[in-house]
């Protein structure tokens, strides 16, 4: 046997993922915000791409340069002429518009109105519509800055003030002292070079600041601080705060024995606790509400059927600048420049095609989802059918992985609200007998309905819910009911019975 080198030919098939194909796959699974950010980067990088509405021409005329006469400053004569023109436009002397005694601008300093003759007083400031919302938001201090400002008005010695500022830096957005700092107060004292008594005094000073309850190490201490400021922290209340676990379980009998009070007094104490703020920093940590804008909008058509259409507001608008590409090609001075122009133009054309293909694919998948889940849009969650990615992929002639990427980070808006695309692919639950399978979301919805309709003196156990669901044709196990109930954050039948009993006792709604 001898080893030798030889040349041979063979034919084989393989799938090569080019950089453009990989980028197209990533584009498909991007959310609208991610896509907008990525397109903005491409607009900055590629000279042949421009932002604009679909259907616009590739070449755009540059904005005319300002005239030299318009750019030079006014002299006194022009100011006087502008005042006369302004008075003629207002049909009234400027003394009737501007208060001569106002510390704001004088009539000669008033800006000439643009377009119409709207004039505002310098003393009053610009109209409310011109206020910058970002500047107003920046004026709102966060929780730590709010506490630092109060410490600046508090009489403390230098060591205690330094320890208090260090503790403020450890306050969480919820208003509590950071757990690690709370456990290591001795280490904080050593790091600052002060005694533990100084740190304790600083913590007491922080806990006296606004909002009430700030700087607490746990929930019981937070509630105790608020009650102490209201002069309501007596011995029975301290005993109640020491066993908040019993309060959560609504174990009224043990709480009465622990606090040594009767039922009416215990009910009043629980009302006081419910009126307190468990998260003191919540008013300072309120993030602005961000509306969820759907990628696809579902509306009822003239024929009564539901139809899907893309949300035009979220579609990135780019256009190819053919005129600039032609001028750049004629002005190329070297092969390197010509190569760059050709590469940039290919990338621009590919991006334009990829965005169009992405929009068509999303609309195709959304249309099939709407067709299969038409009952949901008309009747609600109870009509949601089991659906898999493979069923949609087979129906539209695409691969299952493509459908999976399309449904990632996308949402569908309809009359009932905005739902993620993954919501329309619930798991199937077998039906009793030979009936059609039920979707998991529909079964969850039915469990919620049964529990919400239960009477206070007839709380439904999981076994009873299983029996009721089987009567409705749903074959389900008890552990599945318990799992769905927990996913809905619904307590067990024992806890619900205690909650309803407590609600009847103190007159509160469960």
PDB file of C-alpha atoms in Angstrom, residues 449-461 465 496 500:
ATOM      1  CA  UNK A 449     -63.955  32.952  35.434  1.00  0.00           C
ATOM      2  CA  UNK A 450     -64.897  30.095  37.761  1.00  0.00           C
ATOM      3  CA  UNK A 451     -62.879  31.514  40.669  1.00  0.00           C
ATOM      4  CA  UNK A 452     -64.139  35.076  40.159  1.00  0.00           C
ATOM      5  CA  UNK A 453     -67.732  33.804  40.195  1.00  0.00           C
ATOM      6  CA  UNK A 454     -67.359  31.679  43.340  1.00  0.00           C
ATOM      7  CA  UNK A 455     -69.353  32.654  46.413  1.00  0.00           C
ATOM      8  CA  UNK A 456     -67.631  33.551  49.707  1.00  0.00           C
ATOM      9  CA  UNK A 457     -69.263  30.604  51.467  1.00  0.00           C
ATOM     10  CA  UNK A 458     -68.533  28.169  48.612  1.00  0.00           C
ATOM     11  CA  UNK A 459     -64.869  28.548  47.629  1.00  0.00           C
ATOM     12  CA  UNK A 460     -63.894  26.175  44.805  1.00  0.00           C
ATOM     13  CA  UNK A 461     -61.060  23.748  45.449  1.00  0.00           C
ATOM     14  CA  UNK A 465     -62.519  23.060  39.311  1.00  0.00           C
ATOM     15  CA  UNK A 496     -59.006  32.525  49.390  1.00  0.00           C
ATOM     16  CA  UNK A 500     -62.991  36.322  51.982  1.00  0.00           C
TER      17      UNK A 500
END
